[in-house]
CSV table of C-alpha atoms and ligand atoms in Angstrom, one decimal:
chain,number,residue,atom,x,y,z
J,30,MET,CA,0.0,0.0,0.0
J,31,ASN,CA,2.8,2.4,0.8
J,32,ILE,CA,4.4,1.6,-2.5
J,33,THR,CA,1.2,2.4,-4.4
J,34,ARG,CA,0.8,5.8,-2.7
J,35,LEU,CA,4.4,6.7,-3.4
J,36,GLY,CA,4.0,5.8,-7.0
J,37,ALA,CA,0.9,8.0,-7.4
J,38,LEU,CA,2.7,11.0,-5.8
J,39,ALA,CA,5.7,10.5,-8.1
J,40,LEU,CA,3.5,10.6,-11.2
J,41,THR,CA,1.8,14.0,-10.4
J,42,PRO,CA,4.6,16.4,-11.2
J,43,LEU,CA,5.3,14.5,-14.5
J,44,LEU,CA,1.7,15.1,-15.6
J,45,VAL,CA,2.1,18.9,-14.8
J,46,ILE,CA,5.3,19.2,-16.8
J,47,ALA,CA,3.7,17.5,-19.8
J,48,CYS,CA,0.8,20.0,-19.8
J,49,SER,CA,3.1,22.9,-19.5
J,50,ASP,CA,5.3,21.8,-22.4
J,51,SER,CA,2.3,21.4,-24.7
J,52,SER,CA,1.3,25.1,-24.4
J,53,ASP,CA,2.3,27.9,-26.9
J,54,ARG,CA,3.9,30.2,-24.2
J,55,PRO,CA,7.6,30.8,-24.6
J,56,SER,CA,9.5,28.5,-22.3
J,57,THR,CA,11.9,30.0,-19.6
J,58,PRO,CA,15.5,29.0,-20.3
J,59,PRO,CA,16.7,26.5,-17.8
J,60,ALA,CA,18.7,27.8,-14.9
J,61,VAL,CA,22.4,27.2,-15.3
J,62,ALA,CA,24.8,26.9,-12.4
J,63,CYS,CA,28.0,28.9,-12.1
J,64,SER,CA,30.9,27.1,-13.8
J,65,GLY,CA,33.9,28.4,-11.9
J,66,THR,CA,36.2,26.6,-9.6
J,67,ALA,CA,36.1,27.1,-5.8
J,68,VAL,CA,39.3,28.7,-4.3
J,69,THR,CA,40.2,28.6,-0.7
J,70,PRO,CA,41.7,32.0,0.0
J,71,GLU,CA,44.4,32.7,2.6
J,72,ARG,CA,42.1,35.2,4.2
J,73,LEU,CA,38.4,35.4,3.8
J,74,PHE,CA,36.0,37.7,5.7
J,75,LEU,CA,32.7,39.6,5.5
J,76,GLN,CA,32.4,43.4,5.7
J,77,GLN,CA,29.4,45.7,5.9
J,78,LEU,CA,27.0,42.8,6.3
J,79,GLY,CA,23.6,44.5,6.4
J,80,SER,CA,20.0,43.7,5.5
J,81,ASP,CA,20.4,43.8,1.8
J,82,ARG,CA,24.2,43.8,1.2
J,83,VAL,CA,27.5,42.3,2.1
J,84,ILE,CA,31.1,42.7,0.9
J,85,ILE,CA,33.0,39.4,0.6
J,86,LYS,CA,36.7,40.2,0.9
J,87,TRP,CA,39.6,37.8,0.3
J,88,ARG,CA,43.2,37.4,-0.7
J,89,GLY,CA,45.5,34.6,-1.7
J,90,ASN,CA,45.0,31.0,-2.7
J,91,ARG,CA,45.9,28.3,-0.1
J,92,ASP,CA,46.5,25.8,-2.9
J,93,GLY,CA,49.0,28.2,-4.6
J,94,GLY,CA,47.1,28.7,-7.8
J,95,ALA,CA,45.5,31.8,-9.2
J,96,GLU,CA,43.4,34.0,-7.0
J,97,ALA,CA,39.7,34.0,-7.4
J,98,SER,CA,38.3,36.9,-9.3
J,99,ALA,CA,34.6,36.5,-8.6
J,100,VAL,CA,32.0,34.9,-6.4
J,101,CYS,CA,28.7,33.2,-7.0
J,102,PHE,CA,26.0,33.1,-4.3
J,103,GLY,CA,22.4,32.0,-3.6
J,104,THR,CA,20.1,30.5,-1.1
J,105,ASP,CA,20.5,27.0,-2.3
J,106,MET,CA,24.0,25.8,-1.4
J,107,SER,CA,23.9,23.0,-4.0
J,108,PHE,CA,23.0,25.3,-6.9
J,109,LEU,CA,24.5,28.8,-7.3
J,110,ASN,CA,22.9,30.4,-10.4
J,111,GLU,CA,25.3,31.8,-13.0
J,112,ASP,CA,23.2,35.0,-12.8
J,113,SER,CA,24.8,35.6,-9.4
J,114,LEU,CA,28.3,35.8,-10.7
J,115,THR,CA,29.8,38.9,-9.2
J,116,THR,CA,33.3,40.1,-10.2
J,117,ALA,CA,35.6,41.5,-7.5
J,118,SER,CA,37.6,44.7,-7.5
J,119,VAL,CA,41.2,44.4,-6.4
J,120,THR,CA,42.8,46.9,-4.0
J,121,ALA,CA,46.4,48.1,-3.9
J,122,THR,CA,47.2,45.6,-1.2
J,123,GLY,CA,45.8,42.8,-3.3
J,124,HIS,CA,42.5,42.3,-1.5
J,125,SER,CA,39.6,41.2,-3.7
J,126,GLU,CA,36.2,42.7,-2.8
J,127,ALA,CA,32.9,41.6,-4.2
J,128,LEU,CA,29.9,43.7,-3.2
J,129,LEU,CA,26.6,41.7,-3.2
J,130,GLU,CA,23.5,43.9,-3.2
J,131,GLY,CA,19.8,43.5,-3.4
J,132,LEU,CA,19.8,40.7,-0.9
J,133,THR,CA,16.7,39.7,1.1
J,134,PRO,CA,16.7,40.6,4.8
J,135,ASP,CA,17.1,37.9,7.5
J,136,THR,CA,17.9,35.2,4.9
J,137,THR,CA,20.8,32.7,4.7
J,138,TYR,CA,23.0,32.9,1.6
J,139,TYR,CA,25.8,30.6,0.5
J,140,TYR,CA,28.7,31.7,-1.6
J,141,SER,CA,31.6,30.3,-3.6
J,142,VAL,CA,34.8,32.2,-3.9
J,143,GLY,CA,35.9,31.3,-7.4
J,144,GLY,CA,32.4,31.1,-8.7
J,145,ALA,CA,31.7,27.3,-8.4
J,146,GLY,CA,28.1,26.1,-8.9
J,147,ALA,CA,27.8,24.9,-5.3
J,148,ALA,CA,29.0,26.2,-1.9
J,149,GLU,CA,30.6,24.7,1.2
J,150,ALA,CA,28.3,24.9,4.3
J,151,ARG,CA,30.8,27.1,6.1
J,152,HIS,CA,30.7,29.7,3.3
J,153,SER,CA,27.4,31.1,4.3
J,154,PHE,CA,26.0,34.2,6.0
J,155,ARG,CA,22.6,35.4,7.2
J,156,THR,CA,21.6,39.0,6.2
J,157,ALA,CA,20.5,41.4,9.0
J,158,PRO,CA,16.8,41.8,9.6
J,159,GLU,CA,15.3,45.1,8.4
J,160,THR,CA,16.4,48.0,10.6
J,161,GLY,CA,14.4,48.0,13.8
J,162,GLU,CA,13.4,44.4,13.5
J,163,LEU,CA,14.5,41.2,15.2
J,164,PRO,CA,15.7,38.2,13.2
J,165,ALA,CA,13.3,35.2,12.9
J,166,ASP,CA,14.9,33.5,16.0
J,167,GLY,CA,14.1,36.7,18.1
J,168,ASN,CA,17.6,37.3,19.2
J,169,ILE,CA,20.7,39.2,17.9
J,170,ARG,CA,23.9,37.6,19.2
J,171,ILE,CA,27.1,39.5,19.3
J,172,TRP,CA,30.6,38.1,20.0
J,173,ILE,CA,33.2,40.5,21.4
J,174,VAL,CA,36.9,40.0,21.8
J,175,GLY,CA,39.5,42.6,22.8
J,176,ASP,CA,43.3,42.6,22.6
J,177,SER,CA,43.1,39.2,21.0
J,178,GLY,CA,46.1,39.7,18.7
J,179,VAL,CA,48.5,37.5,20.7
J,180,ASN,CA,49.0,34.7,18.2
J,181,SER,CA,51.3,36.9,16.0
J,182,GLN,CA,53.7,37.5,18.9
J,183,ASP,CA,56.3,35.0,19.9
J,184,ASN,CA,55.9,35.1,23.7
J,185,GLN,CA,54.1,33.3,26.6
J,186,TYR,CA,50.7,34.6,25.5
J,187,GLN,CA,50.8,33.1,22.0
J,188,GLY,CA,47.8,30.7,21.6
J,189,GLY,CA,45.7,32.5,24.2
J,190,ALA,CA,43.3,33.7,21.5
J,191,ASP,CA,42.7,30.1,20.5
J,192,LEU,CA,41.8,29.2,24.1
J,193,VAL,CA,39.4,32.1,24.3
J,194,ARG,CA,37.8,31.2,20.9
J,195,ASP,CA,37.4,27.6,22.0
J,196,GLY,CA,36.0,28.5,25.3
J,197,TYR,CA,33.3,30.5,23.5
J,198,LEU,CA,32.6,27.7,21.0
J,199,GLY,CA,32.4,25.2,23.9
J,200,TRP,CA,30.0,27.5,25.7
J,201,LEU,CA,27.9,27.7,22.5
J,202,ASP,CA,27.8,23.9,22.2
J,203,GLU,CA,26.4,23.6,25.6
J,204,ASN,CA,23.9,26.5,25.3
J,205,GLY,CA,21.9,25.9,22.2
J,206,GLY,CA,24.5,26.6,19.6
J,207,GLU,CA,23.0,29.9,18.2
J,208,PRO,CA,25.9,31.4,16.2
J,209,ALA,CA,26.8,35.1,16.5
J,210,ASP,CA,25.3,37.5,14.1
J,211,LEU,CA,28.1,40.1,14.7
J,212,PHE,CA,31.8,39.8,15.6
J,213,LEU,CA,33.2,42.9,17.2
J,214,MET,CA,37.0,43.4,17.8
J,215,LEU,CA,38.1,45.9,20.4
J,216,GLY,CA,41.5,46.8,19.0
J,217,ASP,CA,45.0,45.4,19.5
J,218,ASN,CA,43.8,42.8,17.0
J,219,ALA,CA,47.4,42.0,15.9
J,220,TYR,CA,50.4,42.4,18.1
J,221,PRO,CA,52.9,43.9,18.2
J,222,GLU,CA,52.6,46.4,15.4
J,223,GLY,CA,49.4,45.6,13.5
J,224,THR,CA,51.3,44.8,10.2
J,225,ASP,CA,49.5,43.0,7.4
J,226,ALA,CA,51.5,39.8,8.2
J,227,GLU,CA,50.6,40.0,11.9
J,228,HIS,CA,46.9,40.3,11.0
J,229,GLN,CA,47.2,37.2,8.9
J,230,VAL,CA,48.2,35.1,11.9
J,231,ALA,CA,46.3,36.9,14.7
J,232,VAL,CA,43.0,37.5,12.9
J,233,PHE,CA,42.6,35.4,9.7
J,234,GLU,CA,44.2,32.2,10.8
J,235,THR,CA,42.7,32.4,14.3
J,236,TYR,CA,39.0,32.8,13.4
J,237,PRO,CA,38.7,31.5,9.8
J,238,ASP,CA,35.3,29.8,10.1
J,239,LEU,CA,33.8,32.6,12.1
J,240,LEU,CA,35.1,35.2,9.6
J,241,ALA,CA,33.7,33.3,6.6
J,242,SER,CA,30.2,33.4,8.1
J,243,THR,CA,29.9,36.4,10.4
J,244,GLY,CA,30.1,40.2,9.7
J,245,LEU,CA,33.3,41.6,11.3
J,246,TRP,CA,33.3,45.1,12.8
J,247,PRO,CA,36.5,46.3,14.5
J,248,THR,CA,37.8,49.4,16.2
J,249,ILE,CA,41.4,50.8,16.3
J,250,GLY,CA,43.8,50.0,19.1
J,251,ASN,CA,47.2,51.5,19.8
J,252,HIS,CA,49.0,48.4,18.4
J,253,GLU,CA,47.2,49.0,15.1
J,254,MET,CA,49.5,52.1,14.7
J,255,GLY,CA,52.8,50.2,14.7
J,256,THR,CA,55.7,51.5,17.0
J,257,VAL,CA,55.0,48.6,19.4
J,258,GLY,CA,51.9,50.4,20.4
J,259,ALA,CA,53.6,53.6,21.6
J,260,SER,CA,52.5,56.0,18.8
J,261,LEU,CA,51.0,59.3,19.9
J,262,SER,CA,50.3,60.5,16.4
J,263,PRO,CA,46.7,61.3,15.3
J,264,ASP,CA,47.6,60.7,11.6
J,265,PRO,CA,47.3,57.2,10.0
J,266,GLU,CA,49.9,58.4,7.4
J,267,SER,CA,52.5,58.3,10.3
J,268,TYR,CA,52.1,54.6,10.8
J,269,ALA,CA,55.6,53.1,11.2
J,270,SER,CA,57.1,49.8,12.3
J,271,VAL,CA,60.1,49.9,14.5
J,272,LEU,CA,60.6,46.1,14.4
J,273,GLY,CA,61.2,45.8,10.7
J,274,GLY,CA,57.7,45.1,9.6
J,275,GLU,CA,56.4,46.6,6.3
J,276,PRO,CA,53.9,49.5,6.1
J,277,ASP,CA,51.4,49.0,3.3
J,278,PRO,CA,52.3,50.4,-0.1
J,279,ALA,CA,51.0,53.6,-1.6
J,280,PRO,CA,48.5,54.6,-2.8
J,281,ASP,CA,46.8,52.8,0.1
J,282,SER,CA,47.3,54.1,3.6
J,283,PRO,CA,50.6,52.8,5.3
J,284,MET,CA,48.3,51.6,8.1
J,285,PRO,CA,47.3,47.9,7.4
J,286,TYR,CA,44.1,48.1,9.5
J,287,LEU,CA,42.7,50.6,7.1
J,288,ASN,CA,43.5,48.6,4.1
J,289,ILE,CA,42.3,45.2,5.5
J,290,HIS,CA,39.0,46.6,6.6
J,291,THR,CA,36.3,48.1,4.3
J,292,LEU,CA,34.3,49.9,6.8
J,293,PRO,CA,31.2,52.2,6.1
J,294,THR,CA,32.0,55.9,5.6
J,295,GLN,CA,28.6,56.9,4.1
J,296,GLY,CA,26.1,55.1,6.3
J,297,GLU,CA,26.0,52.2,3.9
J,298,THR,CA,24.5,49.9,6.5
J,299,GLY,CA,22.6,52.5,8.5
J,300,GLY,CA,23.7,55.3,10.8
J,301,VAL,CA,25.0,58.8,9.9
J,302,ALA,CA,27.8,59.0,7.4
J,303,SER,CA,31.1,59.6,9.3
J,304,GLY,CA,33.2,60.2,6.1
J,305,THR,CA,36.0,58.1,7.5
J,306,GLU,CA,36.7,54.4,8.2
J,307,GLN,CA,38.4,55.4,11.5
J,308,TYR,CA,35.0,55.7,13.1
J,309,TYR,CA,31.6,54.6,11.9
J,310,SER,CA,28.2,53.3,12.9
J,311,PHE,CA,25.7,50.8,11.6
J,312,ASP,CA,22.4,49.2,12.3
J,313,TYR,CA,21.8,45.5,12.7
J,314,GLY,CA,18.0,45.0,13.1
J,315,SER,CA,17.1,46.5,16.4
J,316,VAL,CA,20.7,47.2,17.5
J,317,HIS,CA,22.8,50.2,16.6
J,318,VAL,CA,26.5,49.9,16.9
J,319,VAL,CA,29.0,52.8,17.1
J,320,SER,CA,32.8,52.2,16.7
J,321,LEU,CA,34.8,55.3,17.8
J,322,ASP,CA,38.5,55.9,17.2
J,323,SER,CA,40.2,56.5,20.5
J,324,GLN,CA,43.7,56.0,19.1
J,325,LEU,CA,43.9,58.5,16.3
J,326,ALA,CA,41.0,60.9,16.0
J,327,ALA,CA,40.9,61.3,19.8
J,328,ARG,CA,44.5,62.5,19.9
J,329,ASP,CA,43.9,65.7,17.8
J,330,PRO,CA,41.6,68.3,19.3
J,331,SER,CA,39.8,69.2,16.1
J,332,ASN,CA,39.5,65.6,14.9
J,333,ARG,CA,38.2,64.7,18.3
J,334,GLN,CA,35.6,67.5,18.2
J,335,ALA,CA,34.5,66.4,14.7
J,336,MET,CA,34.1,62.8,16.0
J,337,LEU,CA,32.2,64.1,19.0
J,338,GLN,CA,29.9,66.1,16.8
J,339,TRP,CA,29.4,63.2,14.4
J,340,LEU,CA,28.5,61.0,17.4
J,341,GLN,CA,25.9,63.5,18.6
J,342,ASP,CA,24.4,63.6,15.1
J,343,ASP,CA,24.4,59.9,14.8
J,344,LEU,CA,22.9,59.2,18.2
J,345,ALA,CA,20.3,61.9,17.7
J,346,ALA,CA,19.1,60.1,14.6
J,347,ASN,CA,19.1,56.7,16.1
J,348,SER,CA,15.9,55.1,17.3
J,349,SER,CA,17.1,51.5,17.8
J,350,ASP,CA,16.0,49.5,20.8
J,351,TRP,CA,19.6,48.9,21.8
J,352,THR,CA,22.8,51.1,21.3
J,353,ILE,CA,26.3,49.6,21.7
J,354,VAL,CA,29.5,51.7,21.6
J,355,ILE,CA,33.0,50.2,21.2
J,356,PHE,CA,36.4,51.9,21.4
J,357,HIS,CA,39.9,50.8,22.6
J,358,HIS,CA,40.8,52.9,25.5
J,359,PRO,CA,38.6,52.2,28.6
J,360,PRO,CA,37.2,55.1,30.6
J,361,TYR,CA,37.2,53.1,33.8
J,362,THR,CA,40.0,50.5,34.5
J,363,LYS,CA,42.4,49.3,37.1
J,364,GLY,CA,44.0,46.5,35.0
J,365,SER,CA,47.2,46.6,33.0
J,366,HIS,CA,46.3,50.3,32.4
J,367,ASP,CA,45.1,52.7,35.1
J,368,SER,CA,42.3,55.1,34.1
J,369,ASP,CA,43.7,57.6,36.7
J,370,LYS,CA,47.2,57.8,34.9
J,371,PRO,CA,47.7,59.3,31.5
J,372,LEU,CA,51.1,57.6,31.0
J,373,GLY,CA,52.8,60.5,29.4
J,374,GLY,CA,50.1,60.9,26.8
J,375,LEU,CA,49.9,57.2,25.8
J,376,ASP,CA,46.7,56.9,27.8
J,377,GLN,CA,45.4,60.4,27.4
J,378,PRO,CA,42.6,59.1,25.3
J,379,ILE,CA,41.2,57.4,28.4
J,380,PHE,CA,40.7,60.8,29.9
J,381,ASP,CA,39.4,62.5,26.8
J,382,MET,CA,36.9,59.7,26.1
J,383,ARG,CA,35.7,59.7,29.7
J,384,GLU,CA,35.4,63.5,30.0
J,385,GLN,CA,34.0,64.3,26.6
J,386,PHE,CA,32.3,61.2,25.3
J,387,THR,CA,30.6,59.5,28.2
J,388,PRO,CA,28.3,62.5,28.8
J,389,VAL,CA,27.1,62.1,25.2
J,390,PHE,CA,26.4,58.4,26.0
J,391,ASP,CA,24.4,59.5,29.0
J,392,GLU,CA,22.4,62.1,27.0
J,393,TYR,CA,21.5,59.9,24.1
J,394,GLY,CA,20.6,56.6,25.7
J,395,VAL,CA,23.7,54.4,25.0
J,396,ASP,CA,23.1,51.1,26.8
J,397,VAL,CA,26.5,49.3,26.8
J,398,VAL,CA,30.1,50.3,26.1
J,399,TYR,CA,32.9,48.0,25.4
J,400,SER,CA,36.7,48.7,25.4
J,401,GLY,CA,39.9,46.8,25.6
J,402,HIS,CA,43.5,47.9,26.1
J,403,SER,CA,43.6,46.8,29.8
J,404,HIS,CA,44.3,43.1,29.7
J,405,ILE,CA,41.6,42.1,32.1
J,406,TYR,CA,37.8,41.7,32.3
J,407,GLU,CA,36.0,44.5,34.3
J,408,ARG,CA,32.3,45.3,34.3
J,409,SER,CA,30.7,48.3,35.8
J,410,PHE,CA,27.5,49.0,37.6
J,411,TYR,CA,24.8,50.8,35.6
J,412,ILE,CA,26.3,54.3,35.8
J,413,GLY,CA,26.2,57.8,34.4
J,414,GLY,CA,27.8,61.2,35.1
J,415,HIS,CA,31.1,59.7,36.1
J,416,THR,CA,33.7,61.8,34.3
J,417,GLY,CA,36.4,62.1,36.9
J,418,LEU,CA,39.1,60.0,38.6
J,419,SER,CA,38.1,56.8,40.3
J,420,THR,CA,38.3,58.7,43.7
J,421,SER,CA,35.4,60.9,42.5
J,422,PHE,CA,33.1,57.9,41.9
J,423,ASP,CA,29.9,58.4,44.0
J,424,PRO,CA,27.7,55.3,43.8
J,425,GLN,CA,24.8,57.1,45.4
J,426,THR,CA,24.5,59.7,42.6
J,427,GLN,CA,26.2,57.9,39.7
J,428,ALA,CA,25.0,54.3,39.9
J,429,GLU,CA,21.6,52.8,39.6
J,430,LEU,CA,20.7,51.6,43.1
J,431,ASN,CA,18.9,48.5,44.4
J,432,ASP,CA,16.1,48.5,47.0
J,433,ALA,CA,18.7,48.6,49.8
J,434,GLY,CA,20.3,51.7,48.4
J,435,GLN,CA,23.4,50.0,47.1
J,436,PRO,CA,24.6,49.9,43.5
J,437,ALA,CA,22.6,47.2,41.7
J,438,SER,CA,24.3,44.2,40.3
J,439,GLY,CA,22.3,43.7,37.1
J,440,ARG,CA,21.4,40.2,38.0
J,441,GLY,CA,18.4,38.4,39.6
J,442,ASP,CA,16.0,40.8,41.1
J,443,GLU,CA,18.6,43.6,40.5
J,444,GLU,CA,18.4,43.6,36.7
J,445,TYR,CA,18.7,47.0,35.2
J,446,SER,CA,15.9,48.9,33.5
J,447,GLN,CA,16.8,50.9,30.3
J,448,ILE,CA,14.7,53.8,31.7
J,449,THR,CA,16.2,54.3,35.1
J,450,ARG,CA,14.5,55.2,38.4
J,451,ASN,CA,14.8,58.9,37.5
J,452,GLY,CA,12.7,58.3,34.3
J,453,THR,CA,15.4,58.7,31.7
J,454,ASP,CA,17.8,56.4,29.8
J,455,ASP,CA,20.8,58.1,31.2
J,456,LYS,CA,23.1,55.2,32.3
J,457,ALA,CA,25.3,52.5,30.7
J,458,VAL,CA,27.3,49.5,31.6
J,459,TYR,CA,30.9,49.8,30.8
J,460,THR,CA,32.9,46.7,30.2
J,461,VAL,CA,36.7,46.2,29.7
J,462,ALA,CA,37.3,43.1,27.7
J,463,GLY,CA,41.0,43.5,26.8
J,464,ASN,CA,41.4,39.8,27.8
J,465,GLY,CA,40.7,38.1,24.5
J,466,GLY,CA,44.2,36.5,24.5
J,467,LYS,CA,46.0,37.5,27.6
J,468,ALA,CA,45.3,38.6,31.2
J,469,THR,CA,48.3,40.4,32.5
J,470,ASP,CA,48.2,42.9,35.4
J,471,VAL,CA,46.2,44.8,37.9
J,472,ALA,CA,46.9,48.4,38.9
J,473,ASP,CA,47.8,49.4,42.5
J,474,SER,CA,44.3,50.5,43.5
J,475,PHE,CA,42.5,47.6,41.8
J,476,PRO,CA,39.6,47.1,41.6
J,477,HIS,CA,37.9,50.3,40.2
J,478,PRO,CA,35.1,51.3,42.5
J,479,ALA,CA,32.7,51.7,39.5
J,480,HIS,CA,33.0,48.0,38.6
J,481,PHE,CA,30.8,45.3,40.0
J,482,PHE,CA,32.9,42.5,38.7
J,483,SER,CA,36.7,42.3,37.9
J,484,GLY,CA,38.6,39.2,36.9
J,485,LEU,CA,42.2,38.7,35.8
J,486,VAL,CA,41.3,35.8,33.5
J,487,ILE,CA,41.1,35.5,29.7
J,488,GLY,CA,37.8,35.2,27.9
J,489,SER,CA,35.2,37.0,25.7
J,490,VAL,CA,31.8,38.5,25.8
J,491,VAL,CA,28.5,37.3,24.4
J,492,VAL,CA,25.7,39.9,24.1
J,493,ASP,CA,22.2,38.7,23.3
J,494,ALA,CA,19.8,41.6,22.3
J,495,ALA,CA,16.1,40.6,22.2
J,496,ALA,CA,12.8,42.4,22.1
J,497,SER,CA,12.6,43.3,25.8
J,498,SER,CA,16.0,42.5,27.2
J,499,LEU,CA,19.7,42.7,26.6
J,500,THR,CA,21.9,40.2,28.4
J,501,ALA,CA,25.7,40.2,28.3
J,502,ARG,CA,27.8,37.3,29.5
J,503,PHE,CA,31.5,36.9,30.2
J,504,ILE,CA,32.7,33.5,29.1
J,505,ASP,CA,36.2,32.3,30.1
J,506,ASP,CA,38.6,30.1,28.2
J,507,LYS,CA,37.0,27.0,29.9
J,508,GLY,CA,33.6,27.9,28.5
J,509,ASP,CA,32.4,28.9,31.9
J,510,GLU,CA,30.1,32.0,32.5
J,511,LEU,CA,31.8,34.1,35.1
J,512,ASP,CA,29.7,37.3,34.9
J,513,SER,CA,26.4,38.4,33.4
J,514,PHE,CA,23.9,41.3,33.6
J,515,THR,CA,20.6,42.1,32.0
J,516,ILE,CA,19.0,45.4,30.9
J,517,ASN,CA,15.2,45.3,30.4
J,518,ARG,CA,13.2,47.7,28.3
L,624,FE2,FE1,46.6,45.5,24.4
L,625,FE2,FE1,46.0,48.7,23.7
């Protein structure tokens, strides 16, 4: 009986095709698959992943043959239509970039670098939902690492980024497996000088599968400017290696970070146009992310003022449910850097970001702020109005309090509300996560009084932004959750 039923079902489509073929209507030409050959690049990553576009960027061929010059893509991994063939442009540093446009929001696409007719499962990405919306699974997941660039330096911290990555992946395995929608890097992404070769090891060979499938959004650290992280210059043209590494060739910037990344300057993925790749913003569904430049723009008064004005314009135009800001130099830290000490100008951006930018975060409803630089994990209370030294922190007036009049933890019955007790969205949680590859030191007066949790242990952060809550977790290299907080709206 089962065989009979299957036979009847199988006959039905044949009959339909026969009717169609007998009509006089012109027949549609059969779809043809892309006919290229898949290439495995030496580096492969996704830039400006939005609701309707993405840039697939790559360089090199692991098999030593010719580089790929095009991609094919589609929603069926076993059949990439030849109509999707997209030719890449090639930059002065040899990066190929293929811009895919007209994509459908919140949809999984597969791609082949080299333009083969089928894709590997790991060569896939999901477009962002429409601005303001949540993806079909109801959650936007963000993975954040800071100062993770240890694999390119030959010292005791080499390999630390692998441990952090695997701790995160192990935690994912045990907690539902939902992959990240966004991958944020907090600067010092490649030690010691941010050369192109150091990026290859510390970024592209450390996270190859994540980078092939997740939009990457970085910010600039001091080590991205060469000079073993000691540059005080506000000008990317003054990038220099003192260890014998190569700056990038003209006509590109000598600063490899700016050539490796293709970041939005014109609001390509939402947000107000910044006109520079050094700082930018974008929307991902109901989340707005701002990446500020605390290393270069912050060191020049007029550039800093321009960035501050842009930030105000950007946040004034932002109506996202959740707003996240990232930059390298942490306003509040007592780790390997001390936010009370400017270190002869090296850490002056800590002071300028705290004094001039955190009041804007308070005024425009920023929810969470992530920095690196200090090789430690530190997470603040829900605070606002704290622009001075650590000795000036007044929890009674600057932190959201629990029912007992003490700074609230953000957990259990002390979860934060986006609109605080005074009726405005005037507070944020500040996290230092410069521990994505090494945890090194604490300052003399550790811990910082504005922090609820401080831990000298390596790890990374997972943020889950949903309709009515944002939860952030600190996951160590063992895959254990050591800290968390929730903001409700
Ligand atoms: Fe660092
Ligand atoms: Fe740093």
